Short mmCIF file of C-alpha atoms and ligand atoms in Angstrom, two decimals:
data_model
loop_
_atom_site.label_atom_id
_atom_site.label_comp_id
_atom_site.label_asym_id
_atom_site.label_seq_id
_atom_site.Cartn_x
_atom_site.Cartn_y
_atom_site.Cartn_z
CA MET A 1 63.90 -3.84 81.55
CA ASN A 2 66.82 -5.57 79.81
CA VAL A 3 68.46 -4.30 76.64
CA ARG A 4 66.95 -6.97 74.42
CA TRP A 5 63.39 -6.06 75.50
CA SER A 6 63.85 -2.32 75.11
CA ALA A 7 65.30 -2.92 71.60
CA ARG A 8 62.22 -4.93 70.77
CA LEU A 9 59.95 -2.16 72.04
CA VAL A 10 61.82 0.44 69.96
CA ALA A 11 61.58 -1.82 66.91
CA ALA A 12 57.86 -2.29 67.54
CA ALA A 13 57.37 1.47 67.92
CA VAL A 14 59.28 2.15 64.67
CA LEU A 15 57.24 -0.52 62.90
CA ALA A 16 54.01 0.98 64.24
CA CYS A 17 55.06 4.44 62.99
CA LEU A 18 55.91 3.01 59.59
CA LEU A 19 52.56 1.28 59.42
CA LEU A 20 50.68 4.39 60.52
CA ALA A 21 52.54 6.42 57.93
CA ALA A 22 51.81 3.92 55.18
CA PRO A 23 49.73 5.33 52.30
CA ALA A 24 46.01 4.59 52.33
CA SER A 25 46.45 2.41 49.27
CA SER A 26 48.65 0.01 51.24
CA ARG A 27 45.94 -2.41 52.21
CA ALA A 28 48.18 -4.91 53.97
CA ALA A 29 49.64 -2.24 56.26
CA LYS A 30 46.22 -0.80 56.92
CA ALA A 31 44.88 -4.19 57.92
CA VAL A 32 47.61 -4.55 60.56
CA VAL A 33 47.03 -1.07 61.98
CA ALA A 34 43.31 -1.49 62.06
CA ARG A 35 43.37 -4.86 63.83
CA GLY A 36 42.22 -4.56 67.40
CA ALA A 37 40.97 -0.97 67.24
CA GLY A 38 38.97 -0.77 64.04
CA THR A 39 35.64 0.83 63.50
CA ILE A 40 32.86 0.02 61.10
CA ARG A 41 29.60 1.86 60.71
CA LEU A 42 26.52 1.52 58.53
CA ALA A 43 24.58 4.77 58.15
CA CYS A 44 21.11 4.85 56.62
CA PRO A 45 17.71 6.31 57.47
CA SER A 46 15.06 4.07 59.03
CA GLN A 47 12.15 5.47 57.04
CA ALA A 48 11.27 7.26 53.83
CA ILE A 49 8.14 8.33 51.97
CA ALA A 50 7.26 6.23 48.91
CA GLY A 51 9.44 7.53 46.08
CA GLU A 52 11.81 9.42 48.38
CA PRO A 53 15.49 8.74 47.59
CA PHE A 54 17.96 8.02 50.37
CA MET A 55 21.54 6.90 50.85
CA VAL A 56 23.32 4.07 52.61
CA ARG A 57 26.97 4.38 53.62
CA LEU A 58 29.34 1.77 54.99
CA THR A 59 32.47 3.29 56.55
CA SER A 60 35.28 1.09 57.81
CA SER A 61 38.82 1.46 59.12
CA TRP A 62 39.37 -2.09 57.88
CA PRO A 63 39.65 -2.75 54.13
CA LEU A 64 36.28 -3.26 52.45
CA GLU A 65 35.85 -5.54 49.49
CA ARG A 66 32.91 -7.05 47.59
CA VAL A 67 30.39 -4.62 49.11
CA HIS A 68 26.85 -5.04 47.88
CA VAL A 69 23.39 -3.90 48.88
CA LEU A 70 20.21 -5.94 48.61
CA TRP A 71 17.16 -3.71 48.29
CA LEU A 72 13.69 -4.39 46.84
CA GLY A 73 14.88 -7.40 44.88
CA ARG A 74 17.99 -5.71 43.48
CA ASP A 75 21.56 -6.75 44.32
CA ILE A 76 23.86 -3.76 43.79
CA ASP A 77 27.67 -4.01 43.74
CA LEU A 78 29.29 -0.92 45.23
CA SER A 79 32.67 0.56 44.47
CA VAL A 80 34.89 1.36 47.47
CA SER A 81 36.64 4.71 47.80
CA GLN A 82 39.19 5.95 50.34
CA TRP A 83 38.47 8.87 52.65
CA ASN A 84 41.22 9.73 55.14
CA ASP A 85 42.06 6.34 56.63
CA TYR A 86 38.65 4.85 55.92
CA ASP A 87 37.20 2.68 53.20
CA VAL A 88 33.78 3.99 52.17
CA ALA A 89 30.99 2.46 50.09
CA LEU A 90 27.99 4.63 49.27
CA ALA A 91 24.68 3.72 47.61
CA LEU A 92 21.80 5.86 46.38
CA LEU A 93 18.53 3.96 46.70
CA GLY A 94 14.84 4.70 46.59
CA SER A 95 11.40 3.33 45.93
CA ASP A 96 8.85 3.89 43.21
CA VAL A 97 5.50 5.42 44.11
CA LYS A 98 3.89 3.29 41.37
CA THR A 99 5.24 -0.12 42.32
CA VAL A 100 6.25 -0.06 46.01
CA LYS A 101 3.50 -0.35 48.61
CA PRO A 102 3.90 1.27 52.02
CA GLY A 103 5.35 -1.18 54.55
CA THR A 104 8.58 -2.34 56.16
CA TYR A 105 11.31 -3.68 53.91
CA ASP A 106 14.67 -5.35 54.57
CA LEU A 107 17.82 -3.49 53.65
CA VAL A 108 20.88 -5.75 53.69
CA VAL A 109 24.51 -4.77 53.14
CA LYS A 110 27.09 -7.52 52.63
CA ALA A 111 30.81 -6.95 52.54
CA ASP A 112 34.16 -8.59 53.10
CA VAL A 113 35.55 -6.61 56.02
CA ASN A 114 39.26 -7.25 56.45
CA ARG A 115 38.66 -10.39 54.32
CA GLN A 116 35.90 -11.64 56.64
CA PRO A 117 32.34 -11.80 55.24
CA ARG A 118 29.95 -9.61 57.22
CA THR A 119 26.22 -8.93 56.87
CA PHE A 120 24.43 -5.81 58.14
CA ARG A 121 20.63 -5.77 58.31
CA ARG A 122 18.30 -2.82 58.71
CA LYS A 123 14.54 -2.33 58.54
CA MET A 124 13.32 0.42 56.28
CA GLU A 125 9.81 1.77 56.63
CA ILE A 126 8.24 3.12 53.44
CA ARG A 127 5.37 5.45 54.25
CA ALA A 128 2.46 6.39 51.98
CA ARG A 129 2.82 9.52 49.87
CA LYS A 130 -0.10 11.92 49.80
CA SER A 131 -0.35 13.37 46.32
CA PRO A 132 -2.76 15.76 44.67
CA VAL A 133 -4.61 15.05 41.44
CA GLN A 134 -3.62 17.04 38.36
CA SER A 135 -6.01 17.26 35.41
CA LEU A 136 -4.51 18.07 32.02
CA SER A 137 -5.81 18.43 28.48
CA VAL A 138 -3.61 16.95 25.77
CA ASP A 139 -3.90 15.59 22.22
CA PRO A 140 -6.28 12.57 22.54
CA ARG A 141 -3.64 10.44 20.71
CA MET A 142 -1.42 10.96 23.77
CA VAL A 143 -4.03 9.46 26.10
CA THR A 144 -5.11 6.47 24.02
CA PRO A 145 -2.50 5.95 21.27
CA PRO A 146 -3.82 4.80 17.89
CA SER A 147 -3.29 1.10 17.21
CA GLU A 148 -0.64 1.80 14.52
CA GLU A 149 1.57 3.40 17.21
CA LEU A 150 1.40 0.46 19.65
CA GLU A 151 4.28 -1.43 18.03
CA ARG A 152 6.47 1.70 18.23
CA ILE A 153 5.55 2.22 21.90
CA ARG A 154 6.31 -1.44 22.69
CA ARG A 155 9.70 -1.22 20.94
CA GLU A 156 10.58 1.99 22.78
CA SER A 157 9.68 0.56 26.16
CA GLN A 158 11.90 -2.47 25.40
CA GLU A 159 14.83 -0.18 24.48
CA ILE A 160 14.31 1.81 27.68
CA GLY A 161 14.19 -1.37 29.78
CA GLU A 162 17.46 -2.53 28.21
CA ALA A 163 19.16 0.84 28.81
CA LEU A 164 18.09 0.92 32.47
CA SER A 165 19.30 -2.63 33.05
CA ILE A 166 22.91 -1.61 32.28
CA TYR A 167 25.00 -1.85 35.42
CA THR A 168 28.21 0.14 35.89
CA PRO A 169 29.85 -0.50 39.28
CA GLN A 170 31.82 2.77 39.36
CA ARG A 171 29.99 5.61 41.17
CA ARG A 172 29.97 8.82 39.13
CA TRP A 173 27.11 10.72 40.80
CA SER A 174 27.42 13.04 43.76
CA ALA A 175 24.86 14.85 45.92
CA PRO A 176 23.31 17.26 45.39
CA LEU A 177 22.83 16.71 41.66
CA PHE A 178 23.35 19.63 39.27
CA GLN A 179 19.96 21.25 38.53
CA PRO A 180 19.56 20.55 34.77
CA VAL A 181 17.32 23.53 33.98
CA ASP A 182 16.96 26.85 35.69
CA GLY A 183 13.16 26.87 35.55
CA ARG A 184 9.94 27.00 37.56
CA VAL A 185 8.64 23.71 39.01
CA SER A 186 5.41 23.09 37.09
CA SER A 187 4.66 19.57 38.37
CA VAL A 188 6.06 17.55 41.23
CA TYR A 189 6.68 13.82 41.71
CA GLY A 190 3.82 11.50 42.62
CA VAL A 191 0.92 13.58 41.31
CA GLN A 192 -2.01 11.47 40.12
CA ARG A 193 -2.39 12.42 36.46
CA VAL A 194 -5.76 12.65 34.75
CA PHE A 195 -5.44 13.27 31.02
CA ASN A 196 -8.63 14.44 29.25
CA GLY A 197 -10.65 13.04 32.17
CA GLU A 198 -8.92 9.62 32.15
CA PRO A 199 -6.68 8.59 35.07
CA ARG A 200 -3.16 7.56 34.02
CA ASN A 201 0.08 6.72 35.87
CA ARG A 202 1.28 8.90 38.67
CA HIS A 203 3.86 11.47 37.60
CA ARG A 204 7.26 9.96 38.33
CA GLY A 205 9.49 12.94 37.68
CA LEU A 206 9.90 16.64 38.19
CA ASP A 207 8.75 19.16 35.57
CA LEU A 208 10.78 22.34 35.18
CA ALA A 209 9.08 24.87 32.92
CA ALA A 210 11.39 27.02 30.81
CA PRO A 211 11.23 28.63 27.36
CA GLU A 212 11.83 26.38 24.36
CA GLY A 213 15.56 26.26 23.57
CA THR A 214 16.75 26.72 27.19
CA ASP A 215 19.93 24.75 27.91
CA VAL A 216 19.55 21.36 29.62
CA HIS A 217 22.60 20.35 31.69
CA ALA A 218 23.72 16.90 32.81
CA ALA A 219 22.95 16.34 36.50
CA ALA A 220 26.21 14.42 37.08
CA ASP A 221 29.11 12.79 35.25
CA GLY A 222 28.05 9.77 33.27
CA GLU A 223 27.63 7.94 29.99
CA VAL A 224 24.76 8.47 27.55
CA VAL A 225 23.12 5.06 27.19
CA LEU A 226 20.06 5.97 25.11
CA VAL A 227 18.78 8.88 23.05
CA GLY A 228 15.56 8.86 21.06
CA HIS A 229 12.38 10.54 19.94
CA HIS A 230 9.85 8.57 21.92
CA TYR A 231 6.09 8.58 21.63
CA PHE A 232 5.20 9.91 25.09
CA ALA A 233 8.55 11.37 26.21
CA GLY A 234 9.49 13.09 22.93
CA GLY A 235 13.20 13.96 22.58
CA SER A 236 14.86 11.91 25.33
CA ILE A 237 18.31 11.37 26.82
CA TYR A 238 19.22 8.63 29.34
CA VAL A 239 22.50 9.01 31.28
CA ASP A 240 24.08 6.25 33.38
CA HIS A 241 25.86 7.59 36.50
CA GLY A 242 26.94 4.20 37.87
CA GLN A 243 25.72 1.91 40.65
CA GLY A 244 22.25 1.69 39.07
CA VAL A 245 21.62 5.47 39.05
CA PHE A 246 20.35 7.11 35.83
CA THR A 247 18.94 10.54 34.96
CA LEU A 248 16.32 10.89 32.22
CA TYR A 249 15.59 14.11 30.30
CA PHE A 250 12.32 14.30 28.30
CA HIS A 251 10.44 16.52 25.83
CA LEU A 252 13.66 18.00 24.40
CA SER A 253 13.61 20.11 21.24
CA LYS A 254 17.30 19.33 20.61
CA ILE A 255 19.59 16.47 21.63
CA LEU A 256 23.28 17.44 21.62
CA VAL A 257 24.76 14.06 22.62
CA LYS A 258 24.71 10.56 21.24
CA LYS A 259 24.73 7.07 22.73
CA GLY A 260 28.16 6.25 24.16
CA ASP A 261 29.15 9.88 24.88
CA GLN A 262 30.78 10.64 28.24
CA VAL A 263 29.22 13.73 29.81
CA LYS A 264 30.38 15.95 32.65
CA ARG A 265 28.26 17.33 35.48
CA GLY A 266 26.78 20.63 34.25
CA GLU A 267 27.56 20.01 30.56
CA VAL A 268 24.84 21.14 28.12
CA ILE A 269 23.33 17.99 26.59
CA GLY A 270 20.11 19.27 25.02
CA LYS A 271 17.52 22.02 24.78
CA VAL A 272 14.11 22.37 26.42
CA GLY A 273 11.20 21.58 24.10
CA ALA A 274 7.57 20.57 23.94
CA THR A 275 7.84 17.18 22.22
CA GLY A 276 5.76 14.12 23.22
CA ARG A 277 2.89 14.31 25.73
CA VAL A 278 3.06 17.92 26.97
CA THR A 279 0.98 21.01 27.52
CA GLY A 280 3.90 23.40 26.98
CA PRO A 281 7.71 23.59 26.88
CA HIS A 282 9.39 22.09 29.95
CA LEU A 283 12.02 19.59 31.00
CA HIS A 284 10.70 16.41 32.58
CA LEU A 285 13.52 15.07 34.76
CA SER A 286 13.36 11.53 36.13
CA VAL A 287 15.89 9.79 38.34
CA TYR A 288 16.06 6.01 38.19
CA VAL A 289 17.74 4.38 41.20
CA PRO A 290 17.80 0.83 42.60
CA GLY A 291 14.16 0.66 43.77
CA GLY A 292 12.63 2.45 40.78
CA LEU A 293 11.84 5.96 39.57
CA ALA A 294 12.40 8.17 42.60
CA ASP A 295 11.61 11.82 43.34
CA PRO A 296 14.34 14.01 41.74
CA ALA A 297 13.53 17.10 43.88
CA PRO A 298 15.38 16.07 47.09
CA LEU A 299 18.41 15.06 45.00
CA LEU A 300 18.72 18.59 43.63
CA GLU A 301 18.97 20.04 47.16
CA LYS A 302 20.16 17.51 49.70
CA THR A 303 23.73 16.60 50.53
CA THR A 304 24.96 13.08 51.19
CA ASP A 305 24.62 13.66 54.94
CA ASP A 306 20.99 14.83 54.52
CA LEU A 307 20.18 11.75 52.42
CA LEU A 308 21.71 9.43 55.02
CA ARG A 309 19.35 10.87 57.64
CA ASN A 310 16.10 11.65 55.80
ZN1 ZN B 401 6.76 15.38 33.70
#
């Protein structure tokens, strides 16, 4: 080997070391290192029960940009974070036991990988949920509202629709969520509700029974996007956690936050009550994700890795 070649090899080795030592934020350097020996992986489950939340994760040694997920008619932009030498985009998705029929659905992830557009396609099987029937006796006005309340109910549902259509690209949730109330589970997700003998919507939340006045904690960092005293839900708080994920807290006796407030995971935001359509004091917790109102229970227990497997 002549001197000129060995000098070039040394220079190349030094350059390689410099590139390998470059900080993760140095995207140009990372692109060079990753070329030729990069890895990219899409992790997601292949099936879920109707209403069951799950996660999708794209991990790449190449820089990721413009990552988005197409799921059940939604197109969700994902923020990219750095983990060791990898770019990672993570989504929390689900389906709604009321609106999503069992079947096989397309899950598509699109991203610019090292500036090249790439598309990843998966099939997701949504299986039927077996749910018991729960019969409850409530104030008849809470089953068939009087006509003078219909305008109020219509206005509230419009406000709720507007709040849930807010889209914040930054991810502020993490799994498992913080359990908002230390209470007994008094009703699970998906139960077919019969009020005063009349069938109504399936229960799309988790009820945690606790004495009136018990602290209600935020399930994750986020921004309060709606508070109100709603006809069916009573004292209500809606928190946006980013990437289309919201937590909803109903039947509160006290609301300690206002619209626009930033809340921290575990922060006390309200108190358990018995307002709206209830049979006793409890917190109704709902989790709204791309795909609809999903079952909160798995999100209070499962880690990201669990939710990627289902
Ligand atoms: Zn409930």
